[in-house]
Coordinates of C-alpha atoms in Angstrom, one line a residue:
M1 CA 7.9 39.6 14.9
I2 CA 11.0 40.3 14.5
V3 CA 11.2 41.9 11.2
Q4 CA 8.4 44.8 12.7
L5 CA 10.2 45.2 16.9
I6 CA 13.3 46.2 14.3
T7 CA 11.0 48.8 12.4
E8 CA 9.4 50.3 15.2
N9 CA 13.1 50.5 16.8
I10 CA 14.9 51.8 13.9
I11 CA 11.2 54.4 13.9
K12 CA 12.7 55.7 17.5
A13 CA 15.7 56.4 15.9
I14 CA 15.2 57.9 13.8
S15 CA 13.1 60.5 15.5
L16 CA 16.3 60.6 18.2
L17 CA 19.4 60.8 16.0
W18 CA 17.9 62.7 13.3
G19 CA 14.6 64.8 14.5
Q20 CA 12.3 63.3 12.1
T21 CA 9.0 61.2 12.3
V22 CA 8.4 58.7 9.2
D23 CA 6.1 56.1 8.4
S24 CA 6.7 52.5 8.6
D25 CA 6.5 52.1 4.7
I26 CA 10.1 54.2 4.0
I27 CA 11.6 51.2 6.0
S28 CA 12.6 48.1 4.2
I29 CA 14.0 45.0 5.5
Q30 CA 15.4 42.3 3.5
K31 CA 16.5 38.2 4.8
T32 CA 20.3 39.6 4.3
N33 CA 21.5 37.4 1.5
K34 CA 23.9 34.2 2.1
E35 CA 27.4 35.2 1.0
F36 CA 27.0 37.7 4.1
E37 CA 27.0 37.6 7.5
G38 CA 23.8 38.5 9.2
D39 CA 19.5 37.6 9.7
F40 CA 17.9 40.8 8.1
T41 CA 19.0 43.9 6.2
V42 CA 18.5 47.3 6.0
V43 CA 18.1 49.0 2.5
V44 CA 19.9 52.4 4.4
F45 CA 18.8 54.8 1.1
P46 CA 15.7 56.1 1.7
L47 CA 16.4 57.1 4.6
L48 CA 18.9 59.4 3.7
K49 CA 17.0 62.8 3.1
V50 CA 16.5 62.3 7.1
S51 CA 19.8 61.6 7.5
H52 CA 21.4 63.9 5.8
T53 CA 24.4 62.1 5.7
S54 CA 26.7 59.0 3.8
P55 CA 24.8 55.4 3.1
E56 CA 27.9 53.9 5.2
A57 CA 27.5 56.5 8.0
T58 CA 24.0 56.4 8.1
A59 CA 23.6 52.5 8.7
K60 CA 26.0 52.5 10.7
Q61 CA 24.6 54.8 13.4
L62 CA 21.4 53.2 12.6
G63 CA 23.2 49.6 13.6
E64 CA 24.8 51.2 16.2
F65 CA 21.7 52.2 17.9
L66 CA 20.0 49.3 17.5
V67 CA 22.2 47.5 19.1
K68 CA 22.7 49.8 21.9
H69 CA 18.6 49.4 22.6
V70 CA 16.9 46.1 21.4
G71 CA 19.0 43.1 23.1
E72 CA 18.3 40.5 20.3
I73 CA 19.9 42.3 17.8
S74 CA 23.9 41.1 18.5
R75 CA 26.3 42.8 16.1
F76 CA 26.2 44.2 13.3
N77 CA 27.7 44.8 9.7
V78 CA 27.5 47.5 7.3
I79 CA 28.3 46.5 3.1
K80 CA 27.6 49.9 0.3
G81 CA 25.4 51.3 2.9
F82 CA 23.1 48.1 3.5
L83 CA 23.1 47.4 6.9
N84 CA 23.5 43.8 8.1
L85 CA 22.1 42.6 11.1
V86 CA 22.6 39.3 13.8
I87 CA 19.4 38.4 16.0
D88 CA 21.3 36.9 18.4
E89 CA 21.0 33.4 19.8
S90 CA 18.5 34.1 23.2
Y91 CA 15.5 35.0 20.2
W92 CA 15.9 31.8 18.8
L93 CA 15.8 30.1 21.7
G94 CA 13.0 32.2 22.7
F95 CA 11.3 31.9 19.4
F96 CA 11.6 27.7 19.8
T97 CA 10.2 27.8 23.5
D98 CA 7.1 30.0 22.3
N99 CA 6.0 28.0 19.1
Y100 CA 7.4 24.9 18.9
D101 CA 4.8 23.3 20.1
N102 CA 2.0 25.3 18.7
H103 CA 0.6 22.8 15.5
F104 CA -1.5 26.1 14.7
F105 CA 1.7 27.5 13.6
G106 CA 2.1 30.0 11.2
C107 CA -1.9 30.7 10.5
T108 CA -3.8 33.9 11.4
K109 CA -6.9 33.8 13.9
K110 CA -10.2 33.7 11.8
K111 CA -11.1 37.2 10.5
N112 CA -14.6 38.8 10.3
S113 CA -14.5 40.2 7.3
K114 CA -16.3 38.9 4.1
P115 CA -16.1 35.3 2.4
I116 CA -13.6 35.0 -0.8
L117 CA -15.0 32.8 -3.3
V118 CA -13.1 31.0 -5.6
E119 CA -14.3 29.3 -8.4
Y120 CA -12.2 26.2 -9.9
S121 CA -12.2 23.4 -11.7
S122 CA -15.5 23.7 -14.0
P123 CA -16.2 21.2 -16.3
N124 CA -18.1 20.8 -19.4
T125 CA -20.0 17.7 -19.4
N126 CA -18.6 16.0 -22.6
K127 CA -15.3 15.1 -21.3
P128 CA -14.2 13.7 -18.5
L129 CA -11.8 15.4 -16.7
H130 CA -7.7 15.7 -17.8
L131 CA -4.4 16.7 -16.7
G132 CA -5.5 20.5 -17.1
H133 CA -8.1 20.1 -15.5
V134 CA -6.2 18.6 -12.6
R135 CA -3.8 21.5 -12.5
N136 CA -7.2 24.0 -12.2
I137 CA -8.2 22.2 -9.2
L138 CA -5.1 21.4 -7.6
L139 CA -4.6 24.9 -7.5
G140 CA -8.0 26.1 -7.2
Y141 CA -8.2 23.5 -4.1
S142 CA -4.6 25.2 -2.5
V143 CA -5.2 28.8 -2.8
S144 CA -8.6 28.2 -1.0
R145 CA -6.9 26.5 2.3
I146 CA -3.8 29.9 1.4
L147 CA -6.4 32.3 2.0
E148 CA -8.2 29.9 5.2
A149 CA -4.8 29.7 6.6
N150 CA -4.5 33.8 6.8
G151 CA -7.0 34.0 8.6
E152 CA -9.9 34.3 5.5
K153 CA -13.3 32.8 4.7
V154 CA -13.4 31.3 2.0
V155 CA -16.0 29.7 -0.1
E156 CA -15.1 27.3 -3.2
V157 CA -17.5 26.5 -5.6
N158 CA -17.9 24.8 -9.1
L159 CA -19.3 26.0 -12.8
V160 CA -20.3 23.1 -14.5
N161 CA -20.9 24.1 -18.5
D162 CA -23.8 21.1 -18.7
R163 CA -25.3 23.1 -21.4
G164 CA -24.0 24.5 -25.1
I165 CA -23.6 23.6 -29.3
H166 CA -20.3 21.1 -27.4
I167 CA -22.8 19.4 -24.9
C168 CA -24.9 19.0 -28.2
K169 CA -22.1 17.2 -30.0
S170 CA -21.4 14.8 -27.7
M171 CA -25.4 14.3 -27.2
L172 CA -26.2 14.8 -31.5
A173 CA -23.0 11.3 -32.2
W174 CA -24.4 9.5 -29.2
S175 CA -28.2 9.7 -30.9
K176 CA -27.0 8.4 -33.6
W177 CA -24.0 5.6 -33.4
G178 CA -24.9 5.0 -29.6
N179 CA -27.2 2.3 -30.0
G180 CA -29.1 3.1 -26.5
E181 CA -24.9 1.9 -24.8
Q182 CA -25.2 3.1 -21.3
P183 CA -22.6 3.4 -18.4
A184 CA -24.2 0.1 -16.8
S185 CA -24.6 -1.9 -19.7
T186 CA -20.7 -1.2 -21.3
G187 CA -19.1 -0.8 -17.3
E188 CA -17.5 2.4 -18.7
K189 CA -16.6 5.2 -16.3
G190 CA -19.6 6.9 -17.6
D191 CA -18.0 10.8 -18.5
H192 CA -15.1 8.7 -20.9
M193 CA -18.4 6.9 -22.3
V194 CA -20.2 10.6 -23.1
G195 CA -16.2 11.6 -24.2
K196 CA -15.8 9.2 -26.7
Y197 CA -18.8 10.4 -28.5
Y198 CA -17.7 14.1 -28.4
V199 CA -14.7 12.4 -30.5
M200 CA -16.8 11.0 -32.2
F201 CA -18.5 13.5 -33.5
E202 CA -15.4 16.2 -34.4
K203 CA -13.7 13.3 -36.6
N204 CA -17.0 12.9 -38.7
Y205 CA -17.4 16.4 -38.8
N206 CA -14.5 17.2 -39.6
A207 CA -14.4 14.4 -42.3
E208 CA -17.7 16.2 -43.6
V209 CA -15.5 19.3 -43.8
S210 CA -13.0 18.5 -45.6
K211 CA -15.0 16.3 -48.5
L212 CA -17.0 20.7 -49.0
V213 CA -13.1 22.1 -48.7
E214 CA -12.6 18.8 -52.3
T215 CA -15.5 20.1 -53.7
G216 CA -14.3 24.1 -54.4
M217 CA -15.5 25.4 -50.9
D218 CA -13.9 27.4 -48.7
R219 CA -13.1 26.2 -45.4
E220 CA -14.4 28.6 -43.5
E221 CA -17.5 28.5 -45.0
A222 CA -17.5 24.1 -44.5
E223 CA -17.2 24.5 -41.0
K224 CA -20.8 26.7 -40.7
E225 CA -22.3 24.5 -43.9
A226 CA -21.1 20.7 -42.6
A227 CA -24.4 19.0 -41.9
S228 CA -23.0 17.1 -38.5
I229 CA -22.8 21.3 -37.1
K230 CA -25.8 22.2 -38.4
E231 CA -27.7 19.5 -36.9
A232 CA -26.1 20.2 -33.3
Q233 CA -26.7 24.0 -33.5
D234 CA -31.0 22.9 -34.5
L235 CA -30.5 20.7 -30.8
L236 CA -28.8 23.7 -29.0
V237 CA -31.9 25.8 -29.9
K238 CA -34.0 22.5 -29.5
W239 CA -32.8 22.7 -25.9
E240 CA -33.2 26.4 -24.6
T241 CA -37.1 25.6 -25.8
G242 CA -37.2 23.2 -23.4
D243 CA -37.7 20.3 -25.9
S244 CA -39.1 17.2 -23.8
E245 CA -36.9 15.1 -25.4
T246 CA -33.5 16.3 -26.3
R247 CA -33.8 17.6 -22.6
K248 CA -34.4 13.8 -22.0
I249 CA -31.3 12.5 -23.0
W250 CA -29.4 15.5 -22.0
N251 CA -30.3 14.9 -18.2
L252 CA -29.3 11.5 -19.2
M253 CA -26.2 11.9 -20.9
N254 CA -25.1 14.7 -17.9
G255 CA -26.0 12.4 -14.9
W256 CA -23.6 9.4 -16.0
V257 CA -21.1 12.6 -16.4
Y258 CA -21.4 13.2 -12.9
Q259 CA -21.4 10.4 -11.1
G260 CA -18.3 10.1 -13.4
F261 CA -16.5 13.6 -12.2
D262 CA -17.7 13.0 -8.4
E263 CA -15.1 9.5 -8.9
T264 CA -12.0 11.4 -9.8
Y265 CA -13.0 14.4 -7.6
N266 CA -12.7 12.1 -4.2
R267 CA -9.7 10.2 -5.6
L268 CA -8.0 13.8 -6.0
G269 CA -9.6 14.4 -1.9
V270 CA -11.4 17.9 -3.0
D271 CA -15.0 19.2 -2.5
F272 CA -17.1 22.5 -3.5
D273 CA -19.0 24.4 -1.0
K274 CA -21.5 24.7 -3.6
I275 CA -22.1 23.2 -7.3
Y276 CA -23.5 26.2 -10.4
Y277 CA -24.5 24.6 -13.7
E278 CA -23.8 26.7 -17.1
S279 CA -27.8 25.5 -17.6
D280 CA -29.9 27.8 -14.6
T281 CA -27.1 30.5 -14.8
Y282 CA -27.5 31.2 -18.7
L283 CA -31.2 33.0 -17.7
L284 CA -29.5 35.8 -15.5
G285 CA -27.6 36.2 -18.1
R286 CA -29.8 36.9 -20.5
K287 CA -31.9 38.4 -18.6
L288 CA -29.1 41.2 -17.6
V289 CA -28.3 41.1 -21.4
V290 CA -32.0 42.0 -22.6
E291 CA -32.5 44.9 -19.5
G292 CA -28.8 46.2 -21.6
L293 CA -30.6 45.9 -24.7
K294 CA -33.4 47.9 -23.5
S295 CA -31.9 50.7 -21.6
N296 CA -29.5 51.5 -24.8
V297 CA -26.2 50.2 -22.7
F298 CA -26.3 46.6 -25.5
Y299 CA -27.4 46.7 -29.3
Q300 CA -29.1 44.2 -31.6
K301 CA -27.9 44.3 -35.0
D302 CA -30.0 43.9 -38.4
D303 CA -29.9 39.5 -37.6
G304 CA -30.8 40.3 -34.3
S305 CA -27.9 39.1 -32.5
V306 CA -26.5 41.0 -29.7
W307 CA -23.2 42.7 -28.8
C308 CA -22.0 45.0 -26.1
D309 CA -19.8 47.7 -27.8
M310 CA -16.3 47.9 -25.9
A311 CA -14.6 50.4 -28.1
S312 CA -14.9 53.2 -24.6
V313 CA -12.7 50.6 -22.9
G314 CA -9.8 50.1 -25.8
L315 CA -11.6 46.2 -27.1
D316 CA -13.8 45.5 -29.6
E317 CA -17.4 44.6 -30.0
K318 CA -18.5 41.2 -27.7
L319 CA -21.5 39.2 -28.6
L320 CA -23.7 38.6 -25.8
L321 CA -26.8 36.8 -27.8
R322 CA -26.7 34.7 -31.2
A323 CA -28.9 35.6 -33.9
D324 CA -30.7 32.4 -33.1
G325 CA -31.0 34.0 -29.3
T326 CA -28.9 31.0 -28.4
S327 CA -26.0 32.4 -25.4
V328 CA -23.0 31.9 -25.1
Y329 CA -20.4 32.2 -22.5
I330 CA -20.2 35.3 -21.7
T331 CA -24.1 35.6 -21.0
Q332 CA -23.9 33.3 -18.3
D333 CA -20.8 34.4 -16.9
I334 CA -22.5 37.2 -16.1
G335 CA -25.2 35.3 -14.7
T336 CA -23.2 33.7 -12.6
A337 CA -21.8 36.7 -11.0
K338 CA -24.8 38.1 -10.2
L339 CA -25.7 35.7 -8.4
R340 CA -22.9 34.5 -6.7
K341 CA -22.9 38.9 -5.4
D342 CA -26.3 38.7 -4.7
E343 CA -26.0 35.0 -2.4
Y344 CA -22.1 35.6 -0.7
D345 CA -21.4 39.2 -1.0
P346 CA -17.8 38.1 -1.4
A347 CA -14.6 39.8 -0.4
K348 CA -13.5 38.8 -4.1
M349 CA -14.2 36.5 -6.4
I350 CA -11.3 34.3 -7.7
Y351 CA -11.9 31.8 -11.2
V352 CA -9.3 29.6 -11.6
V353 CA -8.6 29.4 -15.7
G354 CA -6.3 29.1 -17.9
N355 CA -4.3 32.3 -19.2
E356 CA -6.0 31.2 -22.5
Q357 CA -8.7 32.9 -21.0
N358 CA -6.8 36.1 -19.9
Y359 CA -9.4 38.1 -22.3
H360 CA -12.2 37.0 -22.2
F361 CA -12.0 38.2 -17.8
D362 CA -11.1 41.2 -19.1
I363 CA -14.1 41.7 -21.5
L364 CA -16.6 40.2 -18.4
K365 CA -15.1 43.2 -15.9
K366 CA -15.4 45.6 -18.2
I367 CA -19.3 44.5 -19.3
L368 CA -20.4 44.7 -15.4
K369 CA -18.7 47.6 -15.3
I370 CA -21.0 49.1 -18.4
L371 CA -23.6 46.9 -16.5
G372 CA -23.8 49.4 -13.7
M373 CA -22.3 46.8 -11.6
E374 CA -20.2 49.0 -9.0
W375 CA -19.2 45.7 -7.7
W376 CA -17.3 44.4 -11.1
D377 CA -13.6 45.0 -9.3
I378 CA -13.5 41.9 -7.0
V379 CA -13.3 39.8 -10.3
L380 CA -10.4 38.2 -10.1
H381 CA -9.5 36.3 -12.5
L382 CA -5.9 33.9 -11.4
S383 CA -4.2 32.5 -14.6
Y384 CA -2.1 29.7 -15.2
G385 CA -0.1 28.1 -17.6
M386 CA -1.3 25.4 -19.3
V387 CA 0.0 21.6 -18.8
E388 CA 2.0 19.9 -21.6
L389 CA 3.0 16.8 -22.6
P390 CA 6.6 15.2 -23.8
H391 CA 4.7 14.8 -26.9
G392 CA 2.8 19.0 -26.9
R393 CA 0.0 19.7 -26.2
M394 CA -3.3 17.8 -25.1
K395 CA -6.3 18.6 -27.3
S396 CA -9.7 16.7 -26.6
R397 CA -11.8 17.4 -30.4
E398 CA -8.8 14.9 -31.1
G399 CA -9.0 12.9 -28.0
T400 CA -4.9 13.1 -27.5
V401 CA -5.7 14.1 -23.8
V402 CA -4.7 12.6 -20.7
D403 CA -8.1 11.7 -18.7
A404 CA -7.5 12.3 -15.1
D405 CA -8.5 9.3 -14.2
D406 CA -5.7 7.0 -16.1
L407 CA -2.9 9.6 -14.7
L408 CA -4.7 8.6 -11.5
D409 CA -4.0 5.0 -12.5
E410 CA -0.6 5.8 -14.0
M411 CA 1.0 7.4 -10.8
Y412 CA -0.1 4.4 -8.7
Q413 CA 1.8 1.7 -10.9
T414 CA 4.8 4.1 -10.6
A415 CA 5.4 4.7 -7.4
K416 CA 4.3 1.2 -7.3
K417 CA 6.9 0.3 -8.8
L418 CA 9.4 2.0 -7.8
T419 CA 9.0 1.7 -4.0
E420 CA 9.0 -1.8 -4.8
E421 CA 12.4 -1.1 -6.0
L422 CA 13.6 -0.1 -3.5
G423 CA 12.5 -2.5 -1.3
K424 CA 10.4 -0.3 1.2
T425 CA 6.8 -2.6 1.2
E426 CA 8.7 -5.7 2.4
N427 CA 5.9 -6.1 6.2
F428 CA 3.7 -4.3 4.8
A429 CA 0.3 -5.8 4.7
D430 CA -1.2 -5.5 1.2
D431 CA -4.3 -2.9 2.7
E432 CA -0.8 -0.6 3.7
K433 CA 0.6 -1.3 0.4
E434 CA -2.2 -0.3 -1.8
A435 CA -2.3 3.3 0.9
L436 CA 1.3 3.5 0.3
Y437 CA 1.3 3.9 -3.0
N438 CA -1.8 6.0 -3.4
M439 CA 0.0 7.9 -1.4
I440 CA 3.1 8.5 -2.8
G441 CA 1.1 8.4 -5.8
L442 CA -1.6 11.7 -5.6
G443 CA 1.5 12.9 -3.3
A444 CA 4.4 13.5 -6.3
L445 CA 1.4 14.4 -8.0
K446 CA 0.0 17.0 -6.4
Y447 CA 3.6 18.6 -5.8
Y448 CA 5.0 18.4 -8.1
I449 CA 1.9 20.3 -10.4
L450 CA 1.9 22.6 -6.9
K451 CA 5.4 23.3 -7.2
V452 CA 5.8 25.4 -10.4
D453 CA 4.6 28.9 -10.4
P454 CA 1.3 29.1 -11.5
K455 CA 1.7 31.2 -14.1
K456 CA 4.7 30.1 -16.0
N457 CA 3.4 26.6 -18.7
M458 CA 4.5 23.4 -17.2
L459 CA 5.7 19.9 -19.1
F460 CA 4.1 16.7 -16.7
N461 CA 6.6 14.1 -16.3
P462 CA 5.4 10.8 -14.2
E463 CA 8.6 9.1 -13.9
E464 CA 10.3 12.5 -12.7
S465 CA 7.7 13.3 -10.2
I466 CA 8.5 10.2 -7.5
D467 CA 12.2 10.6 -6.4
F468 CA 13.2 10.3 -3.2
N469 CA 16.1 12.7 -3.4
G470 CA 14.8 15.4 -5.3
N471 CA 12.4 17.4 -5.0
T472 CA 9.8 16.1 -4.9
G473 CA 6.2 15.4 -2.7
P474 CA 7.6 12.0 -1.2
F475 CA 11.0 13.2 -0.6
I476 CA 9.4 15.3 1.3
Q477 CA 6.9 13.4 2.9
Y478 CA 9.9 10.2 3.8
T479 CA 11.9 13.5 5.8
H480 CA 8.2 13.3 8.1
A481 CA 7.6 10.0 8.4
R482 CA 11.8 10.0 9.5
I483 CA 10.7 12.5 11.9
R484 CA 7.7 10.4 13.4
S485 CA 10.1 7.9 13.4
L486 CA 12.6 9.4 15.5
F487 CA 9.8 10.2 17.9
R488 CA 8.5 6.4 17.9
K489 CA 12.4 5.1 19.5
A490 CA 12.7 8.0 21.5
E491 CA 9.5 6.5 24.0
E492 CA 11.3 3.1 23.5
S493 CA 14.6 4.6 24.7
E494 CA 12.4 6.2 27.3
L495 CA 14.3 9.8 27.2
D496 CA 12.9 12.1 29.3
L497 CA 10.9 14.5 27.3
K498 CA 11.1 17.4 30.0
D499 CA 9.4 20.3 30.2
I500 CA 12.0 22.3 27.2
T501 CA 11.6 25.9 29.5
S502 CA 14.0 24.1 32.2
I503 CA 16.2 22.9 30.1
I504 CA 16.7 26.5 28.0
P505 CA 19.6 28.5 30.2
E506 CA 21.8 25.6 30.5
L507 CA 21.3 25.5 26.2
K508 CA 22.7 28.7 25.9
L509 CA 25.6 28.3 26.5
K510 CA 26.4 25.5 24.0
P511 CA 27.3 26.5 20.2
L512 CA 23.7 25.8 18.7
T513 CA 24.7 27.1 15.0
K514 CA 22.7 24.2 12.7
E515 CA 20.0 24.1 15.6
V516 CA 19.1 27.7 15.3
N517 CA 19.9 27.4 11.1
L518 CA 17.2 25.2 11.1
L519 CA 15.1 27.7 13.6
K520 CA 15.8 30.1 11.1
I521 CA 14.0 28.9 8.2
L522 CA 10.9 28.1 10.4
H523 CA 10.5 31.6 11.6
Q524 CA 9.5 32.5 8.0
F525 CA 7.2 30.5 7.9
P526 CA 4.2 32.5 8.7
E527 CA 5.9 35.4 6.7
L528 CA 5.1 33.0 3.7
I529 CA 2.4 31.9 4.2
N530 CA 1.0 35.6 4.3
E531 CA 3.0 35.8 1.0
A532 CA 1.5 32.8 -0.6
G533 CA -1.9 34.1 -0.1
Q534 CA -1.3 37.5 -1.8
N535 CA -0.1 35.9 -4.2
Y536 CA -2.1 33.1 -5.1
S537 CA 0.7 31.0 -5.5
P538 CA 1.1 27.1 -3.7
A539 CA 4.6 26.9 -5.9
L540 CA 6.0 29.9 -2.2
V541 CA 4.9 27.2 -0.3
A542 CA 6.0 24.0 -1.8
N543 CA 9.4 24.8 -2.4
Y544 CA 9.5 26.2 1.2
A545 CA 8.5 22.3 2.6
Y546 CA 11.3 21.2 0.2
E547 CA 14.2 23.6 1.1
L548 CA 13.0 22.8 4.9
A549 CA 13.2 18.8 4.2
K550 CA 16.7 19.5 2.4
M551 CA 18.0 21.7 5.6
F552 CA 16.6 19.4 8.5
N553 CA 17.4 15.8 6.8
Q554 CA 21.2 17.1 6.2
F555 CA 20.9 18.9 10.2
Y556 CA 19.7 14.7 10.9
Q557 CA 22.9 13.7 9.3
D558 CA 25.4 15.7 10.7
T559 CA 24.3 16.1 13.8
P560 CA 23.4 12.9 16.8
I561 CA 19.6 13.6 18.0
L562 CA 19.1 10.3 19.8
R563 CA 22.5 9.6 20.3
E564 CA 23.4 12.1 21.7
E565 CA 25.2 12.0 25.2
D566 CA 23.4 15.3 26.9
R567 CA 20.1 14.9 27.3
N568 CA 19.1 18.0 27.8
L569 CA 20.3 18.8 24.1
A570 CA 19.3 15.4 23.1
V571 CA 15.3 16.6 24.4
F572 CA 16.5 20.0 22.5
R573 CA 17.3 18.1 19.1
L574 CA 14.1 15.8 19.6
K575 CA 11.8 18.6 20.2
L576 CA 12.7 20.7 17.3
A577 CA 13.2 18.0 15.2
G578 CA 9.1 18.1 15.8
F579 CA 8.2 21.6 15.1
V580 CA 10.1 20.7 12.0
G581 CA 8.0 18.0 11.3
N582 CA 4.5 20.0 13.0
V583 CA 5.6 22.9 10.0
I584 CA 5.8 20.2 7.1
K585 CA 2.4 18.6 7.9
K586 CA 0.7 22.7 8.3
A587 CA 3.0 23.2 4.7
M588 CA 2.0 19.7 3.1
E589 CA -1.7 20.4 3.6
L590 CA -1.7 24.0 2.9
L591 CA -0.8 21.7 -1.0
G592 CA -4.1 18.8 -0.5
I593 CA -1.1 16.0 0.9
C594 CA -1.9 15.5 4.7
L595 CA 1.2 13.2 6.5
L596 CA -0.2 10.7 8.4
Y597 CA 2.1 8.0 10.3
T598 CA 2.1 4.3 12.1
S599 CA 3.7 4.0 15.2
D600 CA 5.8 0.8 13.4
A601 CA 6.6 2.3 10.1
A602 CA 10.4 3.3 11.3
D603 CA 11.6 4.7 8.3
D604 CA 9.3 3.8 6.1
L605 CA 7.3 6.0 4.4
L606 CA 3.6 5.4 5.1
C607 CA 2.1 8.7 6.1
V608 CA -1.8 8.3 3.8
D609 CA -3.3 11.5 1.6
L610 CA -6.6 11.6 2.8
G611 CA -7.3 14.0 -0.1
G612 CA -6.0 17.2 2.7
R613 CA -9.8 18.9 3.2
R614 CA -11.4 15.6 5.1
I615 CA -8.6 16.1 8.4
I616 CA -8.6 19.6 8.0
K617 CA -11.2 20.8 7.8
K618 CA -14.2 21.6 10.1
K619 CA -15.8 18.3 11.5
N620 CA -18.9 20.1 11.0
K621 CA -18.7 21.4 8.1
K622 CA -21.0 19.8 4.8
T623 CA -19.3 18.8 2.4
I624 CA -20.8 18.4 -1.4
N625 CA -19.8 16.5 -3.6
K626 CA -22.2 14.7 -4.7
F627 CA -23.8 17.2 -7.9
K628 CA -27.7 17.6 -7.5
S629 CA -30.1 15.1 -9.4
R630 CA -31.6 17.3 -13.1
K631 CA -34.5 17.3 -13.9

């Protein structure tokens, strides 16, 4: 676009003015600061070594050359060595003509390259999905959509941690105290039921530890000697040796959890291309560890445990297999990485996992390198901050987590309460109201979480997330509905939506400052999507959508559209509003928030969120929501 044109002409200017040939890397072009006149600013300091003159003189010579040779640049000014360029209004009108009706504006054509694999969600089957998982899921889903918008082929995967000591804790508690209850007999959601028994185990275990400490035993020793933890460890050994009764209980309880997970994923509107299971992949990981032991890459201690000496890379030794032969998390991650490399040969393997696992993924990459996996550096940990609540951090073991299902219910109720208080549903049927409340609640949740930089911790407040006037999903949704309402009213008024190219010559004779300001922010969208893809940051998209919506609402308040007496100008403004609506819709789709509308919505908000994928994915794509049947 215009930045590339400016860059090419600066290189030409350097050659003609100073007889030097330079690469484009030396050219630095930024958006002009709001306090100065201009659209783009050229930083001339890197060019002084070729101009051999002062920053001001260099900028002045460049500015004069660009105004003379580039018709899209109307004038310039120099501020302390920074060259500020003003783009001519005709360029913005040409940009509008070329893109206003392009529903794929901002997106890159599909590249013929290796896929990018994105792992997200990755729950444990000893508890339901919670608020922390929600941030993980929304982040992974949105990053996948943003990468696709940048032309990448994306494979979305979910690794279910369905084995291990934590799973055995739930199994043991249910076997002891469950009295054979099942979700079908109690009406309780399966993952919630299993999570209940995990908490039950921990409370019993902590009580045992406390009693042992009271007898004078050291707490660390008491945690190892408590009867409950020993029983759980024995159960894990039985599971890994294939004990039929243990496997039967494991299959039964995991089945309850899978059904519960499916319901929650469907509510959030996400699905996966493939679901991996730790109970499968740990075997390959163990095999690779054993091979590494045989080749002296790893070593075995006297108790039989297998370790990796990380001293050569400045890290501590790492346990790979316990003394009883059971695997640890890193074991299955080694196997899973190798399996995915063989299956997909991806350009990158992105793991969306919280920042408390930064060290774990640093270790994983180094172990893969030690094992001779030349592709070790395609592993990328997309680390994100924790979600905190007003009363502090969540703790699964203490049962203080906010379940995802409870959160979604609360968002629905909050949306219902606030929407009804605003009187926005008076003429809606019951099914329309339900769709509206779900749309607002889910859109508010997704936007509130995704607008925060992934690297930062965040405090989640449900009521704060639903506000029709702030930096929220509902505000942007309402803006989109307002734009759609304009088109409905235009149809009723029989406004002649003539070909825009026929009226551009006349528009060039009118002052269009406010319209051009909107075009300038729309012009940023392709670059914004590229930047969000480079940084794996949905927050950039979210906050851009808010700024665009805010600017449009100001334009809507200050500028007549359908009431404009000049019919050509009215058509231009209406189609400009449509351009804004298309970009808002695309931006929200990248966040997993899809906007639909009804023909009679007027300025009311009835933009039903169908979960993103169901609309923006290819229709022939086979989605996988269901977990596999376990043997």
